[in-house]
């Protein structure tokens, strides 16, 4: 990975790695030389970055952390009922 290519990636100019190109059922796949993001070959020979799902917002991440924390907490011990004599 060259320093110049890393800077170009920040501006949206990605170049694929020829050594990491693979043919799959969906077509040709490779990665960017500078940032390592996956790329896909389009019709006509052009290469484009693969779309990624949107990342959760900070509020969604906080909500997910709270849900996970609730799952980790142990429930309080069950109280025994008094026995009638």
mmCIF file of N, CA and C in Angstrom:
data_model
loop_
_atom_site.group_PDB
_atom_site.id
_atom_site.type_symbol
_atom_site.label_atom_id
_atom_site.label_comp_id
_atom_site.label_asym_id
_atom_site.label_seq_id
_atom_site.Cartn_x
_atom_site.Cartn_y
_atom_site.Cartn_z
ATOM 1 N N UNK A 1 0.852 -1.166 0.000
ATOM 2 C CA UNK A 1 0.000 0.000 0.000
ATOM 3 C C UNK A 1 0.899 1.229 0.000
ATOM 4 N N UNK A 2 0.676 2.079 -0.984
ATOM 5 C CA UNK A 2 1.499 3.276 -1.067
ATOM 6 C C UNK A 2 0.814 4.452 -0.381
ATOM 7 N N UNK A 3 1.604 5.386 0.046
ATOM 8 C CA UNK A 3 1.087 6.575 0.719
ATOM 9 C C UNK A 3 0.202 7.389 -0.220
ATOM 10 N N UNK A 4 0.618 7.499 -1.483
ATOM 11 C CA UNK A 4 -0.155 8.258 -2.470
ATOM 12 C C UNK A 4 -1.521 7.615 -2.693
ATOM 13 N N UNK A 5 -1.562 6.300 -2.794
ATOM 14 C CA UNK A 5 -2.840 5.613 -3.020
ATOM 15 C C UNK A 5 -3.768 5.788 -1.822
ATOM 16 N N UNK A 6 -3.233 5.805 -0.608
ATOM 17 C CA UNK A 6 -4.045 6.027 0.584
ATOM 18 C C UNK A 6 -4.705 7.400 0.528
ATOM 19 N N UNK A 7 -3.977 8.398 0.081
ATOM 20 C CA UNK A 7 -4.542 9.744 -0.049
ATOM 21 C C UNK A 7 -5.610 9.762 -1.135
ATOM 22 N N UNK A 8 -5.350 9.092 -2.265
ATOM 23 C CA UNK A 8 -6.325 9.054 -3.349
ATOM 24 C C UNK A 8 -7.613 8.361 -2.915
ATOM 25 N N UNK A 9 -7.518 7.351 -2.063
ATOM 26 C CA UNK A 9 -8.708 6.654 -1.566
ATOM 27 C C UNK A 9 -9.588 7.606 -0.765
ATOM 28 N N UNK A 10 -8.986 8.508 -0.034
ATOM 29 C CA UNK A 10 -9.763 9.476 0.749
ATOM 30 C C UNK A 10 -10.581 10.397 -0.141
ATOM 31 N N UNK A 11 -10.113 10.604 -1.374
ATOM 32 C CA UNK A 11 -10.840 11.446 -2.328
ATOM 33 C C UNK A 11 -11.744 10.627 -3.251
ATOM 34 N N UNK A 12 -11.843 9.322 -3.008
ATOM 35 C CA UNK A 12 -12.755 8.482 -3.783
ATOM 36 C C UNK A 12 -12.168 7.881 -5.035
ATOM 37 N N UNK A 13 -10.857 7.919 -5.202
ATOM 38 C CA UNK A 13 -10.220 7.337 -6.376
ATOM 39 C C UNK A 13 -9.539 6.037 -5.956
ATOM 40 N N UNK A 14 -10.218 4.917 -6.207
ATOM 41 C CA UNK A 14 -9.729 3.610 -5.781
ATOM 42 C C UNK A 14 -9.178 2.831 -6.974
ATOM 43 N N UNK A 15 -8.115 2.088 -6.748
ATOM 44 C CA UNK A 15 -7.518 1.231 -7.778
ATOM 45 C C UNK A 15 -7.507 -0.189 -7.244
ATOM 46 N N UNK A 16 -7.955 -1.120 -8.062
ATOM 47 C CA UNK A 16 -8.041 -2.507 -7.605
ATOM 48 C C UNK A 16 -6.681 -3.182 -7.561
ATOM 49 N N UNK A 17 -6.600 -4.192 -6.724
ATOM 50 C CA UNK A 17 -5.384 -4.991 -6.630
ATOM 51 C C UNK A 17 -5.495 -6.143 -7.618
ATOM 52 N N UNK A 18 -4.548 -6.231 -8.542
ATOM 53 C CA UNK A 18 -4.590 -7.300 -9.539
ATOM 54 C C UNK A 18 -4.289 -8.661 -8.916
ATOM 55 N N UNK A 19 -3.460 -8.677 -7.888
ATOM 56 C CA UNK A 19 -3.065 -9.961 -7.288
ATOM 57 C C UNK A 19 -4.180 -10.573 -6.446
ATOM 58 N N UNK A 20 -5.145 -9.786 -6.014
ATOM 59 C CA UNK A 20 -6.214 -10.309 -5.166
ATOM 60 C C UNK A 20 -7.539 -10.459 -5.906
ATOM 61 N N UNK A 21 -7.530 -10.315 -7.223
ATOM 62 C CA UNK A 21 -8.752 -10.473 -8.015
ATOM 63 C C UNK A 21 -9.109 -11.956 -8.102
ATOM 64 N N UNK A 22 -10.393 -12.252 -7.909
ATOM 65 C CA UNK A 22 -10.886 -13.629 -7.970
ATOM 66 C C UNK A 22 -12.150 -13.667 -8.803
ATOM 67 N N UNK A 23 -12.319 -14.749 -9.549
ATOM 68 C CA UNK A 23 -13.551 -14.940 -10.308
ATOM 69 C C UNK A 23 -14.503 -15.756 -9.452
ATOM 70 N N UNK A 24 -15.712 -15.239 -9.251
ATOM 71 C CA UNK A 24 -16.737 -15.926 -8.475
ATOM 72 C C UNK A 24 -17.953 -16.127 -9.373
ATOM 73 N N UNK A 25 -18.997 -16.736 -8.799
ATOM 74 C CA UNK A 25 -20.223 -16.933 -9.560
ATOM 75 C C UNK A 25 -20.858 -15.607 -9.943
ATOM 76 N N UNK A 26 -20.714 -14.606 -9.083
ATOM 77 C CA UNK A 26 -21.306 -13.294 -9.337
ATOM 78 C C UNK A 26 -20.476 -12.459 -10.308
ATOM 79 N N UNK A 27 -19.255 -12.824 -10.558
ATOM 80 C CA UNK A 27 -18.366 -12.059 -11.434
ATOM 81 C C UNK A 27 -16.994 -11.936 -10.792
ATOM 82 N N UNK A 28 -16.252 -10.916 -11.198
ATOM 83 C CA UNK A 28 -14.918 -10.698 -10.655
ATOM 84 C C UNK A 28 -14.987 -9.813 -9.422
ATOM 85 N N UNK A 29 -14.225 -10.201 -8.388
ATOM 86 C CA UNK A 29 -14.131 -9.422 -7.161
ATOM 87 C C UNK A 29 -12.668 -9.190 -6.845
ATOM 88 N N UNK A 30 -12.379 -8.046 -6.234
ATOM 89 C CA UNK A 30 -11.025 -7.712 -5.826
ATOM 90 C C UNK A 30 -11.128 -6.757 -4.642
ATOM 91 N N UNK A 31 -9.992 -6.187 -4.247
ATOM 92 C CA UNK A 31 -9.972 -5.192 -3.179
ATOM 93 C C UNK A 31 -9.178 -3.984 -3.661
ATOM 94 N N UNK A 32 -9.405 -2.851 -3.014
ATOM 95 C CA UNK A 32 -8.681 -1.634 -3.347
ATOM 96 C C UNK A 32 -7.245 -1.755 -2.822
ATOM 97 N N UNK A 33 -6.299 -1.254 -3.604
ATOM 98 C CA UNK A 33 -4.900 -1.304 -3.187
ATOM 99 C C UNK A 33 -4.603 -0.436 -1.983
ATOM 100 N N UNK A 34 -5.289 0.691 -1.844
ATOM 101 C CA UNK A 34 -4.991 1.639 -0.781
ATOM 102 C C UNK A 34 -5.694 1.354 0.525
ATOM 103 N N UNK A 35 -7.016 1.066 0.447
ATOM 104 C CA UNK A 35 -7.784 0.939 1.688
ATOM 105 C C UNK A 35 -8.257 -0.480 1.964
ATOM 106 N N UNK A 36 -8.185 -1.388 0.991
ATOM 107 C CA UNK A 36 -8.576 -2.774 1.223
ATOM 108 C C UNK A 36 -10.075 -3.020 1.155
ATOM 109 N N UNK A 37 -10.856 -2.024 0.726
ATOM 110 C CA UNK A 37 -12.302 -2.200 0.609
ATOM 111 C C UNK A 37 -12.613 -3.087 -0.600
ATOM 112 N N UNK A 38 -13.664 -3.924 -0.502
ATOM 113 C CA UNK A 38 -13.987 -4.821 -1.617
ATOM 114 C C UNK A 38 -14.495 -4.064 -2.842
ATOM 115 N N UNK A 39 -14.138 -4.571 -4.013
ATOM 116 C CA UNK A 39 -14.548 -3.974 -5.283
ATOM 117 C C UNK A 39 -15.160 -5.056 -6.164
ATOM 118 N N UNK A 40 -16.025 -4.635 -7.100
ATOM 119 C CA UNK A 40 -16.728 -5.547 -7.987
ATOM 120 C C UNK A 40 -16.577 -5.039 -9.415
ATOM 121 N N UNK A 41 -16.356 -5.956 -10.355
ATOM 122 C CA UNK A 41 -16.194 -5.558 -11.751
ATOM 123 C C UNK A 41 -17.566 -5.426 -12.401
ATOM 124 N N UNK A 42 -17.794 -4.292 -13.058
ATOM 125 C CA UNK A 42 -19.048 -4.028 -13.753
ATOM 126 C C UNK A 42 -18.907 -4.371 -15.224
ATOM 127 N N UNK A 43 -20.039 -4.368 -15.936
ATOM 128 C CA UNK A 43 -19.995 -4.573 -17.382
ATOM 129 C C UNK A 43 -19.221 -3.425 -18.011
ATOM 130 N N UNK A 44 -18.427 -3.723 -18.979
ATOM 131 C CA UNK A 44 -17.624 -2.700 -19.619
ATOM 132 C C UNK A 44 -16.219 -2.612 -19.051
ATOM 133 N N UNK A 45 -15.927 -3.401 -18.014
ATOM 134 C CA UNK A 45 -14.581 -3.447 -17.465
ATOM 135 C C UNK A 45 -14.295 -2.473 -16.341
ATOM 136 N N UNK A 46 -15.287 -1.688 -15.940
ATOM 137 C CA UNK A 46 -15.068 -0.753 -14.836
ATOM 138 C C UNK A 46 -15.177 -1.477 -13.498
ATOM 139 N N UNK A 47 -14.436 -0.974 -12.526
ATOM 140 C CA UNK A 47 -14.479 -1.522 -11.171
ATOM 141 C C UNK A 47 -15.130 -0.502 -10.256
ATOM 142 N N UNK A 48 -15.982 -0.989 -9.343
ATOM 143 C CA UNK A 48 -16.688 -0.106 -8.424
ATOM 144 C C UNK A 48 -16.637 -0.691 -7.021
ATOM 145 N N UNK A 49 -16.646 0.211 -6.034
ATOM 146 C CA UNK A 49 -16.666 -0.239 -4.646
ATOM 147 C C UNK A 49 -17.984 -0.951 -4.378
ATOM 148 N N UNK A 50 -17.932 -2.048 -3.609
ATOM 149 C CA UNK A 50 -19.152 -2.760 -3.255
ATOM 150 C C UNK A 50 -19.906 -1.948 -2.208
ATOM 151 N N UNK A 51 -21.220 -1.976 -2.280
ATOM 152 C CA UNK A 51 -22.035 -1.222 -1.337
ATOM 153 C C UNK A 51 -22.024 -1.925 0.010
ATOM 154 N N UNK A 52 -21.953 -1.123 1.079
ATOM 155 C CA UNK A 52 -21.990 -1.656 2.433
ATOM 156 C C UNK A 52 -23.308 -1.249 3.069
ATOM 157 N N UNK A 53 -23.809 -2.074 3.984
ATOM 158 C CA UNK A 53 -25.032 -1.662 4.672
ATOM 159 C C UNK A 53 -24.750 -0.437 5.540
ATOM 160 N N UNK A 54 -25.753 0.409 5.746
ATOM 161 C CA UNK A 54 -25.523 1.609 6.561
ATOM 162 C C UNK A 54 -25.182 1.241 8.000
ATOM 163 N N UNK A 55 -24.258 1.991 8.575
ATOM 164 C CA UNK A 55 -23.850 1.729 9.955
ATOM 165 C C UNK A 55 -24.883 2.308 10.913
ATOM 166 N N UNK A 56 -25.070 1.681 12.077
ATOM 167 C CA UNK A 56 -26.049 2.217 13.031
ATOM 168 C C UNK A 56 -25.604 3.569 13.583
ATOM 169 N N UNK A 57 -26.577 4.389 13.932
ATOM 170 C CA UNK A 57 -26.279 5.697 14.513
ATOM 171 C C UNK A 57 -25.822 5.511 15.954
ATOM 172 N N UNK A 58 -25.337 6.586 16.565
ATOM 173 C CA UNK A 58 -24.853 6.482 17.945
ATOM 174 C C UNK A 58 -25.998 6.140 18.897
ATOM 175 N N UNK A 59 -27.207 6.630 18.625
ATOM 176 C CA UNK A 59 -28.356 6.301 19.475
ATOM 177 C C UNK A 59 -28.707 4.818 19.358
ATOM 178 N N UNK A 60 -28.648 4.275 18.137
ATOM 179 C CA UNK A 60 -28.931 2.849 17.940
ATOM 180 C C UNK A 60 -27.875 1.987 18.615
ATOM 181 N N UNK A 61 -26.594 2.408 18.524
ATOM 182 C CA UNK A 61 -25.533 1.643 19.180
ATOM 183 C C UNK A 61 -25.715 1.644 20.687
ATOM 184 N N UNK A 62 -26.125 2.790 21.266
ATOM 185 C CA UNK A 62 -26.350 2.870 22.706
ATOM 186 C C UNK A 62 -27.508 1.964 23.119
ATOM 187 N N UNK A 63 -28.570 1.942 22.310
ATOM 188 C CA UNK A 63 -29.718 1.090 22.609
ATOM 189 C C UNK A 63 -29.325 -0.388 22.548
ATOM 190 N N UNK A 64 -28.517 -0.764 21.553
ATOM 191 C CA UNK A 64 -28.062 -2.154 21.437
ATOM 192 C C UNK A 64 -27.167 -2.546 22.612
ATOM 193 N N UNK A 65 -26.307 -1.608 23.065
ATOM 194 C CA UNK A 65 -25.459 -1.907 24.225
ATOM 195 C C UNK A 65 -26.304 -2.126 25.469
ATOM 196 N N UNK A 66 -27.353 -1.345 25.633
ATOM 197 C CA UNK A 66 -28.241 -1.494 26.791
ATOM 198 C C UNK A 66 -28.973 -2.843 26.750
ATOM 199 N N UNK A 67 -29.412 -3.244 25.578
ATOM 200 C CA UNK A 67 -30.082 -4.542 25.439
ATOM 201 C C UNK A 67 -29.130 -5.674 25.794
ATOM 202 N N UNK A 68 -27.883 -5.585 25.310
ATOM 203 C CA UNK A 68 -26.895 -6.618 25.624
ATOM 204 C C UNK A 68 -26.582 -6.634 27.122
ATOM 205 N N UNK A 69 -26.535 -5.470 27.745
ATOM 206 C CA UNK A 69 -26.254 -5.410 29.186
ATOM 207 C C UNK A 69 -27.393 -6.060 29.974
ATOM 208 N N UNK A 70 -28.621 -5.840 29.541
ATOM 209 C CA UNK A 70 -29.761 -6.478 30.208
ATOM 210 C C UNK A 70 -29.701 -7.988 30.103
ATOM 211 N N UNK A 71 -29.248 -8.476 28.964
ATOM 212 C CA UNK A 71 -29.141 -9.936 28.776
ATOM 213 C C UNK A 71 -28.086 -10.533 29.699
ATOM 214 N N UNK A 72 -27.011 -9.784 29.952
ATOM 215 C CA UNK A 72 -25.924 -10.300 30.793
ATOM 216 C C UNK A 72 -26.273 -10.286 32.270
ATOM 217 N N UNK A 73 -27.160 -9.398 32.685
ATOM 218 C CA UNK A 73 -27.514 -9.310 34.098
ATOM 219 C C UNK A 73 -28.219 -10.583 34.541
ATOM 220 N N UNK A 74 -27.895 -11.016 35.740
ATOM 221 C CA UNK A 74 -28.565 -12.203 36.275
ATOM 222 C C UNK A 74 -29.824 -11.761 37.005
ATOM 223 N N UNK A 75 -30.879 -12.527 36.901
ATOM 224 C CA UNK A 75 -32.111 -12.135 37.600
ATOM 225 C C UNK A 75 -31.934 -12.290 39.110
ATOM 226 N N UNK A 76 -32.713 -11.559 39.895
ATOM 227 C CA UNK A 76 -32.592 -11.687 41.351
ATOM 228 C C UNK A 76 -33.024 -13.080 41.788
ATOM 229 N N UNK A 77 -32.514 -13.571 42.920
ATOM 230 C CA UNK A 77 -32.904 -14.914 43.368
ATOM 231 C C UNK A 77 -34.390 -14.949 43.713
ATOM 232 N N UNK A 78 -35.017 -16.077 43.430
ATOM 233 C CA UNK A 78 -36.443 -16.211 43.695
ATOM 234 C C UNK A 78 -36.672 -16.385 45.192
ATOM 235 N N UNK A 79 -37.654 -15.689 45.690
ATOM 236 C CA UNK A 79 -37.983 -15.807 47.109
ATOM 237 C C UNK A 79 -38.832 -17.043 47.312
ATOM 238 N N UNK A 80 -38.540 -17.743 48.371
ATOM 239 C CA UNK A 80 -39.323 -18.938 48.683
ATOM 240 C C UNK A 80 -40.612 -18.514 49.360
ATOM 241 N N UNK A 81 -41.671 -19.199 49.031
ATOM 242 C CA UNK A 81 -42.952 -18.915 49.673
ATOM 243 C C UNK A 81 -42.966 -19.518 51.070
ATOM 244 N N UNK A 82 -43.605 -18.832 51.994
ATOM 245 C CA UNK A 82 -43.682 -19.419 53.341
ATOM 246 C C UNK A 82 -44.565 -20.680 53.304
ATOM 247 N N UNK A 83 -44.143 -21.662 54.050
ATOM 248 C CA UNK A 83 -44.870 -22.917 54.090
ATOM 249 C C UNK A 83 -45.969 -22.825 55.147
ATOM 250 N N UNK A 84 -47.175 -23.163 54.763
ATOM 251 C CA UNK A 84 -48.281 -23.165 55.722
ATOM 252 C C UNK A 84 -48.167 -24.400 56.608
ATOM 253 N N UNK A 85 -48.287 -24.214 57.925
ATOM 254 C CA UNK A 85 -48.191 -25.351 58.842
ATOM 255 C C UNK A 85 -49.484 -25.592 59.503
#
